[in-house]
Each structure stands twice: as structure tokens, then as C-alpha cells.
Amino acid sequence: MGKQVTEMLKGTLEGIVLATLSGRPAYGYEITAWLRDQGFSDIAEGTIYALLVRIERRGLVDVEKVPSEKGPPRKVYSLNAQGQEYLEEFWRTWSFLAERLEQLREGGR
């Protein structure tokens, strides 16, 4: 990804991860792998883990430790009610910005 895409992604990655978790619970590597499959190939695992810690501290997700076949238990994250509210606000904000940007691109006001 180019520098501009990386910078834009920083501001939206939290919403992207919450949207991912709205579909089903997942652990960090699963989220990273899914995002890479969706074309976000340059996302580092460490970036996702740091983001998960932040959204956990903010109370947007619930965490369950699940035994792993290999190594220590995995932390599985699921979106809770507070996270769902935050995600809904994210989508409202995204829609607002996308509409305004499209107007600017078309030269309208």
C-alpha cells in the first residue's frame, strides 16, 4: 500500500476491525489473516494486536480465553453492546464523509 492509503487506513482500522468482529468472534491472527485476504496485505499483526488491546480497554469487546492446540490459550474477541453502538456511529460517520467526498470529487457543493 502507498503512504496515503496507510495514513487513511490508520483512521478507519478500528472501525474495520469492529465490523469484522460484528460478523463473528475471532482472535488476533484470524482478524489479520482475514484482512489480508480482503486486500489489506500490508497490515502488520502487531498493529492489530495493539488495536485489540485498545478496544478491549475501552470496553468495546468482550474477551474469552480459549485453549489452543499449539501454545497458550488464545484471546477470542467478540463485539459487545457498547462496541456495537460505537460501530453504528462509525458507519454513520463513514457515510457522512463518503457522501461529502463524492460531492467534492464531482465538483459539487
Short mmCIF file of N, CA and C in Angstrom, two decimals:
data_model
loop_
_atom_site.label_atom_id
_atom_site.label_comp_id
_atom_site.label_asym_id
_atom_site.label_seq_id
_atom_site.Cartn_x
_atom_site.Cartn_y
_atom_site.Cartn_z
N MET A 1 0.83 -1.18 0.00
CA MET A 1 0.00 0.00 0.00
C MET A 1 0.87 1.24 0.00
N GLY A 2 0.36 2.26 -0.63
CA GLY A 2 1.09 3.52 -0.65
C GLY A 2 0.94 4.24 0.68
N LYS A 3 1.77 5.24 0.88
CA LYS A 3 1.76 6.00 2.12
C LYS A 3 0.39 6.63 2.40
N GLN A 4 -0.26 7.14 1.35
CA GLN A 4 -1.56 7.79 1.54
C GLN A 4 -2.61 6.78 2.01
N VAL A 5 -2.63 5.60 1.44
CA VAL A 5 -3.57 4.57 1.86
C VAL A 5 -3.30 4.17 3.30
N THR A 6 -2.03 4.02 3.65
CA THR A 6 -1.66 3.65 5.01
C THR A 6 -2.15 4.68 6.01
N GLU A 7 -1.97 5.96 5.69
CA GLU A 7 -2.42 7.03 6.58
C GLU A 7 -3.94 7.04 6.73
N MET A 8 -4.66 6.85 5.64
CA MET A 8 -6.12 6.82 5.69
C MET A 8 -6.61 5.61 6.48
N LEU A 9 -5.92 4.51 6.31
CA LEU A 9 -6.29 3.28 6.99
C LEU A 9 -6.17 3.42 8.51
N LYS A 10 -5.18 4.17 8.96
CA LYS A 10 -4.99 4.36 10.41
C LYS A 10 -6.25 4.90 11.07
N GLY A 11 -6.93 5.81 10.39
CA GLY A 11 -8.12 6.42 10.96
C GLY A 11 -9.35 5.54 10.90
N THR A 12 -9.31 4.50 10.10
CA THR A 12 -10.51 3.66 9.93
C THR A 12 -10.33 2.22 10.41
N LEU A 13 -9.11 1.85 10.73
CA LEU A 13 -8.83 0.46 11.07
C LEU A 13 -9.64 -0.04 12.27
N GLU A 14 -9.84 0.83 13.26
CA GLU A 14 -10.62 0.43 14.42
C GLU A 14 -12.04 0.03 14.00
N GLY A 15 -12.66 0.84 13.16
CA GLY A 15 -14.00 0.51 12.66
C GLY A 15 -14.00 -0.74 11.81
N ILE A 16 -12.96 -0.93 11.02
CA ILE A 16 -12.85 -2.13 10.19
C ILE A 16 -12.77 -3.38 11.05
N VAL A 17 -11.97 -3.33 12.10
CA VAL A 17 -11.83 -4.49 13.00
C VAL A 17 -13.15 -4.75 13.74
N LEU A 18 -13.80 -3.70 14.21
CA LEU A 18 -15.08 -3.88 14.89
C LEU A 18 -16.12 -4.47 13.93
N ALA A 19 -16.11 -4.02 12.68
CA ALA A 19 -17.03 -4.57 11.69
C ALA A 19 -16.74 -6.05 11.45
N THR A 20 -15.47 -6.40 11.45
CA THR A 20 -15.08 -7.80 11.29
C THR A 20 -15.63 -8.63 12.45
N LEU A 21 -15.52 -8.09 13.66
CA LEU A 21 -15.99 -8.81 14.84
C LEU A 21 -17.51 -8.83 14.95
N SER A 22 -18.19 -7.95 14.23
CA SER A 22 -19.65 -7.97 14.26
C SER A 22 -20.19 -9.22 13.57
N GLY A 23 -19.38 -9.77 12.69
CA GLY A 23 -19.79 -10.99 11.98
C GLY A 23 -19.63 -12.24 12.83
N ARG A 24 -18.55 -12.27 13.60
CA ARG A 24 -18.29 -13.43 14.46
C ARG A 24 -17.08 -13.15 15.34
N PRO A 25 -17.00 -13.83 16.48
CA PRO A 25 -15.81 -13.68 17.33
C PRO A 25 -14.56 -14.18 16.60
N ALA A 26 -13.42 -13.62 16.95
CA ALA A 26 -12.17 -14.02 16.31
C ALA A 26 -10.99 -13.66 17.20
N TYR A 27 -9.86 -14.29 16.95
CA TYR A 27 -8.63 -13.94 17.66
C TYR A 27 -7.74 -13.13 16.71
N GLY A 28 -6.72 -12.52 17.27
CA GLY A 28 -5.90 -11.56 16.54
C GLY A 28 -5.38 -12.04 15.20
N TYR A 29 -4.77 -13.20 15.16
CA TYR A 29 -4.20 -13.68 13.90
C TYR A 29 -5.30 -13.92 12.87
N GLU A 30 -6.45 -14.42 13.33
CA GLU A 30 -7.58 -14.65 12.43
C GLU A 30 -8.02 -13.35 11.76
N ILE A 31 -8.10 -12.30 12.56
CA ILE A 31 -8.50 -10.99 12.04
C ILE A 31 -7.49 -10.50 11.02
N THR A 32 -6.21 -10.60 11.36
CA THR A 32 -5.15 -10.16 10.45
C THR A 32 -5.21 -10.94 9.14
N ALA A 33 -5.36 -12.25 9.21
CA ALA A 33 -5.41 -13.09 8.01
C ALA A 33 -6.62 -12.73 7.15
N TRP A 34 -7.76 -12.50 7.78
CA TRP A 34 -8.96 -12.15 7.03
C TRP A 34 -8.78 -10.81 6.33
N LEU A 35 -8.22 -9.83 7.04
CA LEU A 35 -7.99 -8.51 6.44
C LEU A 35 -7.04 -8.62 5.26
N ARG A 36 -6.01 -9.43 5.39
CA ARG A 36 -5.07 -9.63 4.27
C ARG A 36 -5.78 -10.26 3.08
N ASP A 37 -6.68 -11.21 3.36
CA ASP A 37 -7.46 -11.83 2.29
C ASP A 37 -8.36 -10.81 1.59
N GLN A 38 -8.75 -9.78 2.31
CA GLN A 38 -9.61 -8.73 1.75
C GLN A 38 -8.82 -7.65 1.01
N GLY A 39 -7.51 -7.82 0.92
CA GLY A 39 -6.69 -6.88 0.17
C GLY A 39 -5.84 -5.94 1.01
N PHE A 40 -5.97 -6.00 2.32
CA PHE A 40 -5.15 -5.17 3.20
C PHE A 40 -3.85 -5.90 3.50
N SER A 41 -3.06 -6.12 2.47
CA SER A 41 -1.91 -7.01 2.56
C SER A 41 -0.77 -6.51 3.44
N ASP A 42 -0.68 -5.20 3.64
CA ASP A 42 0.44 -4.66 4.41
C ASP A 42 0.16 -4.47 5.89
N ILE A 43 -0.98 -4.93 6.35
CA ILE A 43 -1.31 -4.77 7.77
C ILE A 43 -0.45 -5.73 8.59
N ALA A 44 0.26 -5.17 9.55
CA ALA A 44 1.12 -5.99 10.40
C ALA A 44 0.31 -6.57 11.55
N GLU A 45 0.65 -7.79 11.93
CA GLU A 45 -0.03 -8.44 13.05
C GLU A 45 0.04 -7.58 14.30
N GLY A 46 1.20 -6.99 14.54
CA GLY A 46 1.38 -6.15 15.73
C GLY A 46 0.42 -4.98 15.77
N THR A 47 0.08 -4.44 14.61
CA THR A 47 -0.86 -3.33 14.52
C THR A 47 -2.23 -3.78 15.02
N ILE A 48 -2.64 -4.96 14.60
CA ILE A 48 -3.96 -5.49 15.00
C ILE A 48 -3.96 -5.80 16.49
N TYR A 49 -2.90 -6.41 17.00
CA TYR A 49 -2.86 -6.73 18.43
C TYR A 49 -2.90 -5.48 19.29
N ALA A 50 -2.18 -4.43 18.89
CA ALA A 50 -2.21 -3.18 19.65
C ALA A 50 -3.61 -2.57 19.62
N LEU A 51 -4.26 -2.62 18.47
CA LEU A 51 -5.61 -2.10 18.35
C LEU A 51 -6.58 -2.90 19.22
N LEU A 52 -6.43 -4.22 19.25
CA LEU A 52 -7.31 -5.06 20.08
C LEU A 52 -7.16 -4.72 21.57
N VAL A 53 -5.94 -4.45 22.00
CA VAL A 53 -5.72 -4.06 23.39
C VAL A 53 -6.46 -2.75 23.67
N ARG A 54 -6.36 -1.80 22.74
CA ARG A 54 -7.03 -0.51 22.94
C ARG A 54 -8.55 -0.66 23.01
N ILE A 55 -9.13 -1.42 22.10
CA ILE A 55 -10.59 -1.53 22.11
C ILE A 55 -11.08 -2.38 23.28
N GLU A 56 -10.23 -3.29 23.76
CA GLU A 56 -10.57 -4.04 24.96
C GLU A 56 -10.60 -3.11 26.17
N ARG A 57 -9.58 -2.25 26.29
CA ARG A 57 -9.52 -1.30 27.41
C ARG A 57 -10.69 -0.33 27.39
N ARG A 58 -11.16 0.01 26.21
CA ARG A 58 -12.28 0.94 26.08
C ARG A 58 -13.63 0.26 26.28
N GLY A 59 -13.62 -1.06 26.46
CA GLY A 59 -14.86 -1.79 26.73
C GLY A 59 -15.73 -2.04 25.52
N LEU A 60 -15.13 -2.06 24.32
CA LEU A 60 -15.90 -2.27 23.10
C LEU A 60 -16.03 -3.73 22.71
N VAL A 61 -15.24 -4.58 23.34
CA VAL A 61 -15.27 -6.01 23.04
C VAL A 61 -15.25 -6.82 24.33
N ASP A 62 -15.75 -8.03 24.24
CA ASP A 62 -15.60 -8.99 25.32
C ASP A 62 -14.50 -9.95 24.90
N VAL A 63 -13.78 -10.46 25.88
CA VAL A 63 -12.65 -11.35 25.59
C VAL A 63 -12.83 -12.65 26.34
N GLU A 64 -12.59 -13.75 25.63
CA GLU A 64 -12.65 -15.08 26.24
C GLU A 64 -11.35 -15.80 25.90
N LYS A 65 -10.74 -16.40 26.91
CA LYS A 65 -9.54 -17.19 26.65
C LYS A 65 -9.97 -18.60 26.29
N VAL A 66 -9.52 -19.04 25.13
CA VAL A 66 -9.89 -20.35 24.60
C VAL A 66 -8.63 -21.18 24.45
N PRO A 67 -8.66 -22.44 24.92
CA PRO A 67 -7.48 -23.29 24.78
C PRO A 67 -7.04 -23.41 23.32
N SER A 68 -5.73 -23.46 23.13
CA SER A 68 -5.16 -23.58 21.80
C SER A 68 -4.46 -24.92 21.68
N GLU A 69 -4.52 -25.49 20.48
CA GLU A 69 -3.83 -26.75 20.24
C GLU A 69 -2.31 -26.56 20.29
N LYS A 70 -1.90 -25.35 19.96
CA LYS A 70 -0.47 -25.02 19.93
C LYS A 70 -0.21 -23.85 20.86
N GLY A 71 0.41 -24.06 21.97
CA GLY A 71 0.81 -22.96 22.84
C GLY A 71 -0.26 -22.51 23.82
N PRO A 72 -0.11 -21.27 24.29
CA PRO A 72 -1.00 -20.74 25.33
C PRO A 72 -2.42 -20.51 24.80
N PRO A 73 -3.37 -20.30 25.70
CA PRO A 73 -4.75 -20.02 25.25
C PRO A 73 -4.81 -18.77 24.38
N ARG A 74 -5.76 -18.77 23.48
CA ARG A 74 -5.96 -17.62 22.59
C ARG A 74 -7.01 -16.70 23.20
N LYS A 75 -6.83 -15.42 22.97
CA LYS A 75 -7.84 -14.45 23.38
C LYS A 75 -8.78 -14.26 22.18
N VAL A 76 -10.03 -14.65 22.38
CA VAL A 76 -11.03 -14.51 21.33
C VAL A 76 -11.88 -13.29 21.66
N TYR A 77 -11.98 -12.39 20.71
CA TYR A 77 -12.68 -11.13 20.88
C TYR A 77 -14.05 -11.19 20.23
N SER A 78 -15.05 -10.64 20.92
CA SER A 78 -16.38 -10.54 20.34
C SER A 78 -16.93 -9.15 20.63
N LEU A 79 -17.69 -8.65 19.70
CA LEU A 79 -18.27 -7.32 19.83
C LEU A 79 -19.37 -7.35 20.89
N ASN A 80 -19.35 -6.41 21.82
CA ASN A 80 -20.40 -6.34 22.83
C ASN A 80 -21.34 -5.17 22.47
N ALA A 81 -22.32 -4.90 23.34
CA ALA A 81 -23.32 -3.86 23.05
C ALA A 81 -22.67 -2.48 22.88
N GLN A 82 -21.71 -2.16 23.73
CA GLN A 82 -21.03 -0.87 23.62
C GLN A 82 -20.26 -0.77 22.31
N GLY A 83 -19.61 -1.88 21.93
CA GLY A 83 -18.89 -1.92 20.67
C GLY A 83 -19.82 -1.80 19.47
N GLN A 84 -20.99 -2.41 19.58
CA GLN A 84 -21.99 -2.33 18.50
C GLN A 84 -22.46 -0.89 18.32
N GLU A 85 -22.69 -0.19 19.42
CA GLU A 85 -23.08 1.23 19.35
C GLU A 85 -21.98 2.05 18.69
N TYR A 86 -20.74 1.79 19.10
CA TYR A 86 -19.60 2.51 18.52
C TYR A 86 -19.51 2.23 17.01
N LEU A 87 -19.71 0.98 16.63
CA LEU A 87 -19.65 0.61 15.22
C LEU A 87 -20.76 1.30 14.42
N GLU A 88 -21.94 1.38 14.97
CA GLU A 88 -23.03 2.06 14.28
C GLU A 88 -22.69 3.53 14.07
N GLU A 89 -22.09 4.16 15.07
CA GLU A 89 -21.66 5.56 14.93
C GLU A 89 -20.55 5.67 13.88
N PHE A 90 -19.65 4.71 13.86
CA PHE A 90 -18.59 4.68 12.84
C PHE A 90 -19.20 4.67 11.44
N TRP A 91 -20.21 3.80 11.21
CA TRP A 91 -20.83 3.71 9.89
C TRP A 91 -21.57 4.99 9.53
N ARG A 92 -22.23 5.62 10.51
CA ARG A 92 -22.90 6.90 10.24
C ARG A 92 -21.86 7.96 9.81
N THR A 93 -20.76 8.00 10.54
CA THR A 93 -19.71 8.96 10.22
C THR A 93 -19.10 8.65 8.85
N TRP A 94 -18.86 7.38 8.58
CA TRP A 94 -18.31 6.96 7.30
C TRP A 94 -19.23 7.39 6.15
N SER A 95 -20.53 7.16 6.31
CA SER A 95 -21.49 7.54 5.27
C SER A 95 -21.48 9.04 5.03
N PHE A 96 -21.45 9.80 6.11
CA PHE A 96 -21.40 11.26 6.00
C PHE A 96 -20.16 11.70 5.21
N LEU A 97 -19.01 11.19 5.61
CA LEU A 97 -17.76 11.57 4.94
C LEU A 97 -17.73 11.11 3.49
N ALA A 98 -18.18 9.89 3.23
CA ALA A 98 -18.16 9.35 1.87
C ALA A 98 -19.05 10.19 0.95
N GLU A 99 -20.21 10.61 1.45
CA GLU A 99 -21.10 11.45 0.64
C GLU A 99 -20.45 12.79 0.33
N ARG A 100 -19.83 13.41 1.33
CA ARG A 100 -19.19 14.70 1.13
C ARG A 100 -18.00 14.60 0.18
N LEU A 101 -17.23 13.55 0.32
CA LEU A 101 -16.09 13.36 -0.58
C LEU A 101 -16.54 13.13 -2.01
N GLU A 102 -17.60 12.38 -2.18
CA GLU A 102 -18.14 12.14 -3.53
C GLU A 102 -18.62 13.46 -4.14
N GLN A 103 -19.27 14.30 -3.34
CA GLN A 103 -19.70 15.61 -3.83
C GLN A 103 -18.50 16.45 -4.27
N LEU A 104 -17.43 16.43 -3.47
CA LEU A 104 -16.23 17.18 -3.82
C LEU A 104 -15.61 16.66 -5.10
N ARG A 105 -15.57 15.35 -5.24
CA ARG A 105 -14.98 14.74 -6.44
C ARG A 105 -15.76 15.13 -7.69
N GLU A 106 -17.07 15.23 -7.54
CA GLU A 106 -17.92 15.58 -8.69
C GLU A 106 -17.94 17.08 -8.94
N GLY A 107 -17.26 17.84 -8.06
CA GLY A 107 -17.20 19.28 -8.25
C GLY A 107 -18.40 20.02 -7.70
N GLY A 108 -19.27 19.32 -7.00
CA GLY A 108 -20.47 19.96 -6.43
C GLY A 108 -20.20 20.56 -5.08
N ARG A 109 -21.19 21.18 -4.56
CA ARG A 109 -21.08 21.79 -3.24
C ARG A 109 -22.17 21.29 -2.35
#
